[in-house]
Short mmCIF file of C-alpha atoms in Angstrom, two decimals:
data_model
loop_
_atom_site.label_atom_id
_atom_site.label_comp_id
_atom_site.label_asym_id
_atom_site.label_seq_id
_atom_site.Cartn_x
_atom_site.Cartn_y
_atom_site.Cartn_z
CA MET U 1 1.38 16.18 0.06
CA ARG U 2 3.97 13.49 -0.69
CA THR U 3 3.78 12.69 -4.39
CA ALA U 4 4.84 9.49 -6.18
CA GLU U 5 6.77 11.16 -8.98
CA ASN U 6 9.33 8.50 -9.95
CA TRP U 7 7.16 6.13 -11.96
CA LYS U 8 7.94 5.26 -15.57
CA ASP U 9 5.68 2.21 -16.05
CA TYR U 10 2.63 3.76 -14.38
CA GLU U 11 0.94 7.05 -15.24
CA LEU U 12 -2.26 8.71 -14.06
CA LEU U 13 -3.16 10.28 -17.39
CA ASP U 14 -6.35 12.06 -16.32
CA CYS U 15 -9.21 11.85 -13.83
CA SER U 16 -12.76 13.19 -13.98
CA ASP U 17 -16.36 12.35 -13.06
CA GLY U 18 -15.55 9.53 -10.66
CA GLU U 19 -12.95 7.81 -12.84
CA ARG U 20 -9.20 7.53 -13.42
CA LEU U 21 -7.55 7.07 -16.80
CA GLU U 22 -4.33 5.15 -16.17
CA ARG U 23 -1.41 3.61 -18.04
CA TRP U 24 -0.06 0.38 -16.56
CA GLY U 25 2.94 -0.39 -18.72
CA ASN U 26 1.37 -0.54 -22.18
CA VAL U 27 -2.16 -1.23 -20.91
CA ILE U 28 -4.68 1.61 -20.59
CA LEU U 29 -7.32 1.15 -17.89
CA ILE U 30 -10.27 3.22 -16.68
CA ARG U 31 -11.12 2.61 -13.04
CA PRO U 32 -13.60 4.23 -10.65
CA ASP U 33 -12.42 6.57 -7.90
CA PRO U 34 -15.07 8.08 -5.58
CA GLN U 35 -12.77 10.97 -4.64
CA VAL U 36 -12.85 12.30 -8.18
CA ILE U 37 -16.00 14.40 -7.77
CA TRP U 38 -15.13 17.08 -10.36
CA LYS U 39 -16.52 16.83 -13.88
CA THR U 40 -13.88 18.40 -16.06
CA PRO U 41 -13.94 17.63 -19.81
CA LYS U 42 -12.47 14.24 -20.69
CA GLU U 43 -10.30 15.62 -23.47
CA HIS U 44 -7.40 13.15 -23.26
CA PRO U 45 -7.67 10.97 -26.41
CA LEU U 46 -7.07 7.73 -24.50
CA TRP U 47 -10.42 8.05 -22.72
CA LYS U 48 -11.83 6.69 -26.00
CA LYS U 49 -9.08 4.14 -26.56
CA ALA U 50 -8.81 2.32 -23.23
CA ASP U 51 -8.07 -1.41 -23.20
CA ALA U 52 -10.48 -2.13 -20.34
CA ARG U 53 -12.86 -0.33 -17.98
CA TYR U 54 -14.25 -1.30 -14.60
CA TRP U 55 -17.94 -0.56 -14.11
CA ARG U 56 -19.37 -0.38 -10.62
CA SER U 57 -22.73 -2.01 -9.94
CA ASN U 58 -25.45 -0.19 -8.02
CA SER U 59 -25.95 -3.39 -6.02
CA GLY U 60 -22.27 -3.59 -5.03
CA GLY U 61 -19.17 -4.87 -6.74
CA GLY U 62 -18.92 -4.53 -10.49
CA LYS U 63 -17.14 -5.99 -13.50
CA TRP U 64 -14.44 -5.32 -16.07
CA GLU U 65 -15.43 -4.57 -19.65
CA VAL U 66 -12.50 -5.51 -21.91
CA TYR U 67 -12.29 -3.66 -25.21
CA LYS U 68 -8.97 -5.06 -26.44
CA LYS U 69 -7.13 -8.26 -25.58
CA ILE U 70 -4.88 -7.71 -22.57
CA PRO U 71 -2.66 -10.23 -20.75
CA ASP U 72 -4.12 -12.15 -17.83
CA VAL U 73 -1.04 -11.03 -15.88
CA TRP U 74 1.70 -8.56 -16.84
CA SER U 75 4.55 -6.83 -15.03
CA ILE U 76 5.48 -3.20 -14.48
CA SER U 77 8.77 -1.97 -13.09
CA TYR U 78 9.57 0.50 -10.35
CA GLY U 79 13.28 1.03 -9.90
CA GLN U 80 14.76 -2.44 -9.71
CA MET U 81 11.44 -3.99 -8.70
CA GLN U 82 9.10 -5.89 -11.00
CA LEU U 83 5.48 -5.99 -9.88
CA ARG U 84 2.90 -8.34 -11.35
CA VAL U 85 -0.40 -6.71 -12.35
CA LYS U 86 -3.79 -8.09 -13.30
CA THR U 87 -7.39 -6.89 -13.47
CA MET U 88 -8.99 -8.11 -10.25
CA GLY U 89 -12.45 -7.88 -8.72
CA PHE U 90 -13.45 -4.61 -7.04
CA LYS U 91 -11.40 -2.59 -9.60
CA HIS U 92 -7.98 -3.49 -8.17
CA THR U 93 -4.76 -4.40 -10.01
CA GLY U 94 -2.55 -5.64 -7.16
CA VAL U 95 -0.50 -2.42 -6.95
CA PHE U 96 -1.24 0.88 -5.24
CA PRO U 97 1.14 3.17 -7.16
CA GLU U 98 0.93 6.08 -4.69
CA GLN U 99 2.62 3.82 -2.14
CA ALA U 100 5.89 4.23 -4.05
CA VAL U 101 6.69 7.19 -1.79
CA ASN U 102 6.64 4.82 1.18
CA TRP U 103 8.65 2.10 -0.63
CA ASP U 104 11.29 4.74 -1.34
CA LEU U 105 11.36 5.88 2.27
CA VAL U 106 11.74 2.33 3.56
CA ALA U 107 14.56 1.57 1.11
CA LYS U 108 16.36 4.84 1.91
CA THR U 109 16.14 4.18 5.65
CA ILE U 110 17.56 0.67 5.25
CA LYS U 111 20.44 1.78 3.05
CA GLU U 112 21.39 4.63 5.38
CA ALA U 113 21.25 2.49 8.54
CA GLY U 114 24.74 1.09 8.06
CA ARG U 115 23.81 -2.10 9.90
CA PRO U 116 21.54 -5.16 9.52
CA VAL U 117 17.87 -4.18 9.50
CA LYS U 118 14.82 -6.32 10.22
CA MET U 119 11.45 -5.17 8.84
CA LEU U 120 7.90 -6.31 9.59
CA ASN U 121 5.22 -5.67 6.95
CA LEU U 122 1.74 -6.16 8.40
CA PHE U 123 -1.28 -6.46 6.09
CA GLY U 124 1.42 -6.85 3.44
CA TYR U 125 -0.90 -7.40 0.43
CA THR U 126 1.10 -8.22 -2.74
CA GLY U 127 4.39 -7.29 -1.14
CA ALA U 128 5.82 -4.23 -2.89
CA ALA U 129 7.02 -2.77 0.42
CA THR U 130 8.50 -6.13 1.37
CA VAL U 131 10.30 -6.53 -1.95
CA SER U 132 11.61 -2.97 -1.73
CA ALA U 133 13.01 -3.68 1.74
CA MET U 134 14.59 -6.95 0.61
CA ALA U 135 16.19 -5.26 -2.39
CA ALA U 136 17.64 -2.61 -0.05
CA GLY U 137 19.22 -5.32 2.10
CA ALA U 138 16.78 -5.87 4.98
CA ALA U 139 15.59 -9.16 6.41
CA ALA U 140 11.80 -9.07 6.05
CA VAL U 141 8.77 -10.65 7.66
CA HIS U 142 5.63 -10.36 5.51
CA VAL U 143 2.22 -11.09 7.07
CA ASP U 144 -1.20 -11.14 5.40
CA ALA U 145 -4.34 -13.12 6.13
CA SER U 146 -4.89 -13.94 2.44
CA LYS U 147 -3.03 -16.95 1.08
CA GLY U 148 -3.49 -15.63 -2.46
CA MET U 149 -1.95 -12.26 -1.63
CA VAL U 150 1.06 -13.86 0.06
CA GLN U 151 1.60 -16.08 -2.99
CA TRP U 152 1.42 -12.99 -5.22
CA ALA U 153 4.01 -11.28 -3.00
CA LYS U 154 6.30 -14.29 -3.38
CA GLU U 155 5.94 -14.04 -7.16
CA ASN U 156 6.86 -10.34 -7.03
CA ALA U 157 10.00 -11.27 -5.10
CA VAL U 158 10.89 -13.87 -7.76
CA VAL U 159 10.43 -11.57 -10.77
CA SER U 160 12.32 -8.81 -8.91
CA GLY U 161 15.29 -11.12 -8.38
CA VAL U 162 15.25 -11.03 -4.57
CA ALA U 163 13.62 -14.38 -3.76
CA ASP U 164 16.93 -15.62 -2.34
CA LYS U 165 17.05 -12.82 0.25
CA SER U 166 16.12 -13.27 3.93
CA VAL U 167 12.32 -13.28 4.25
CA ARG U 168 9.49 -15.08 6.03
CA TRP U 169 6.16 -15.25 4.19
CA LEU U 170 3.31 -15.79 6.65
CA VAL U 171 -0.41 -16.34 6.07
CA ASP U 172 -1.74 -15.22 9.42
CA ASP U 173 -4.08 -12.89 11.27
CA CYS U 174 -1.94 -9.79 11.80
CA ILE U 175 -3.25 -8.94 15.27
CA LYS U 176 -2.72 -12.46 16.57
CA PHE U 177 0.73 -12.55 14.99
CA VAL U 178 1.70 -9.33 16.79
CA GLU U 179 0.57 -10.77 20.12
CA ARG U 180 2.64 -13.90 19.58
CA GLU U 181 5.69 -11.88 18.57
CA ILE U 182 5.39 -9.84 21.78
CA ARG U 183 5.31 -13.05 23.84
CA ARG U 184 8.30 -14.38 21.92
CA GLY U 185 10.25 -11.20 22.60
CA ASN U 186 10.98 -10.49 18.94
CA LYS U 187 11.90 -6.94 17.90
CA TYR U 188 12.03 -5.06 14.60
CA ASP U 189 13.88 -2.05 13.25
CA ILE U 190 11.10 -1.06 10.84
CA ILE U 191 7.37 -1.74 10.97
CA VAL U 192 5.08 -0.94 8.04
CA MET U 193 1.34 -1.41 8.31
CA ASP U 194 -1.55 -0.66 5.96
CA PRO U 195 -4.60 -2.08 7.75
CA PRO U 196 -7.94 -2.35 5.93
CA SER U 197 -10.81 -0.03 6.74
CA TYR U 198 -13.13 -2.95 7.41
CA GLY U 199 -12.72 -6.67 7.72
CA ARG U 200 -13.61 -9.83 9.60
CA GLY U 201 -11.41 -11.95 11.79
CA PRO U 202 -11.20 -15.75 11.55
CA GLY U 203 -13.97 -16.07 14.15
CA GLY U 204 -16.25 -13.64 12.34
CA GLU U 205 -15.14 -10.67 14.47
CA VAL U 206 -15.81 -7.34 12.77
CA TRP U 207 -12.74 -5.14 12.24
CA LYS U 208 -13.28 -1.40 11.94
CA LEU U 209 -10.07 0.56 11.60
CA GLU U 210 -11.11 3.66 13.56
CA GLU U 211 -12.01 1.49 16.54
CA GLU U 212 -8.99 -0.83 16.43
CA VAL U 213 -6.03 1.17 15.13
CA TYR U 214 -4.94 2.75 18.42
CA ASN U 215 -4.76 -0.57 20.25
CA LEU U 216 -2.94 -2.18 17.33
CA VAL U 217 -0.30 0.56 17.11
CA GLU U 218 0.11 0.46 20.89
CA ARG U 219 0.80 -3.28 20.73
CA CYS U 220 3.15 -2.88 17.76
CA ALA U 221 5.17 -0.41 19.80
CA GLU U 222 6.17 -3.42 21.93
CA LEU U 223 7.91 -4.87 18.85
CA LEU U 224 10.24 -1.88 18.47
CA HIS U 225 13.43 -1.33 20.45
CA GLU U 226 15.52 1.65 21.54
CA ASP U 227 17.43 1.72 18.24
CA SER U 228 14.50 1.08 15.89
CA LEU U 229 14.42 3.24 12.79
CA LEU U 230 10.97 3.69 11.29
CA PHE U 231 7.25 3.07 11.77
CA LEU U 232 4.80 3.73 8.93
CA LEU U 233 1.03 3.73 9.37
CA ASN U 234 -0.99 4.05 6.17
CA SER U 235 -4.73 4.52 5.78
CA TYR U 236 -7.31 4.87 3.02
CA THR U 237 -10.08 5.44 5.57
CA ALA U 238 -11.66 8.88 5.12
CA GLY U 239 -12.31 9.28 8.84
CA LEU U 240 -8.68 8.70 9.78
CA SER U 241 -6.96 11.96 8.89
CA PRO U 242 -3.18 12.50 8.84
CA SER U 243 -3.46 14.58 12.02
CA VAL U 244 -5.31 11.82 13.85
CA MET U 245 -2.72 9.23 12.82
CA GLN U 246 0.08 11.59 13.85
CA TYR U 247 -1.53 11.93 17.27
CA ILE U 248 -1.80 8.14 17.60
CA LEU U 249 1.90 7.66 16.85
CA GLY U 250 2.76 10.48 19.25
CA ALA U 251 0.76 8.97 22.09
CA THR U 252 2.22 5.49 21.60
CA ILE U 253 5.58 5.29 19.84
CA GLN U 254 7.03 8.78 20.29
CA LYS U 255 6.06 8.82 23.94
CA LYS U 256 8.04 5.64 24.46
CA TYR U 257 11.01 6.08 22.11
CA GLY U 258 11.26 9.79 21.29
CA GLY U 259 12.05 10.57 17.68
CA GLU U 260 10.08 12.62 15.15
CA ILE U 261 6.62 12.22 13.64
CA SER U 262 5.18 13.54 10.40
CA ALA U 263 1.90 12.87 8.62
CA ASP U 264 0.53 13.86 5.25
CA GLU U 265 -1.58 12.80 2.31
CA ILE U 266 0.08 10.80 -0.43
CA GLY U 267 -0.86 11.26 -4.05
CA LEU U 268 -0.28 10.80 -7.76
CA PRO U 269 0.53 13.50 -10.33
CA VAL U 270 -2.09 13.87 -13.08
CA THR U 271 -0.48 14.27 -16.50
CA ALA U 272 -3.36 16.08 -18.18
CA THR U 273 -3.79 18.80 -15.56
CA GLY U 274 -0.57 19.00 -13.57
CA MET U 275 -2.59 18.55 -10.39
CA VAL U 276 -2.00 15.86 -7.75
CA LEU U 277 -4.74 13.38 -6.87
CA PRO U 278 -4.88 12.57 -3.11
CA CYS U 279 -4.80 8.80 -2.60
CA GLY U 280 -4.69 8.18 1.15
CA SER U 281 -2.54 9.23 4.08
CA THR U 282 0.58 8.06 5.89
CA ALA U 283 1.91 8.87 9.34
CA CYS U 284 5.59 8.27 9.92
CA TRP U 285 7.70 7.93 13.06
CA LYS U 286 11.47 8.15 12.58
CA ARG U 287 14.31 7.67 15.02
#
């Protein structure tokens, strides 16, 4: 498992009985996590001193219960990046801290390339991968269907001091954008994609990752070139294992461009136990 071990402003303090106890800067949150099926004693003292807790509803969704006053928005740092955080609906905060292992890989690849690098971030969310690439010196294209998420990504670029770097922020359907880029003949050195498990297109089309991911990766392969550097496919879908994603990249990108493929779970160290909590999977093709 690839573990996000370099955080200072985020910490997974403990996890038990369907919940995580987390530190986000100076704010302590309790959030649900369905993977945490063990029921070990909640002995960490901050279980009883959290600033806010997200409660799931049996009818879907849920709500935050705030015990102490917390900022509407605050920032945490990772390396030279600043990332804005807030308590959102459906338990989220705007940052997936386990993804730091992929931000680091992208930045390392860019710095070691020794030449100009162009990166495409599909389903870019609040833009941590984009900001990491910009800070490392790449020209970035960030695409997400949500106007609010793209605006949040822009704000992360501003507070991280890279807003003046080369970037295009696009509110667009990722699949349709890829098709247009193929027709335009555009190519990228790095492609990062973290597609949702489920979703709906602008015409009400249902998106289900297991059914769509192969075709999407196959089309994205058309946006690489013979000297491209990296392709990252991330998933939080239980039915899409690392081995399956590795096979997909092998049948599409490696078959066309050679290179090496690896795939593994990504996770977060748990302070109280020394264990690592699995938090999704990433498959990686490298030149």
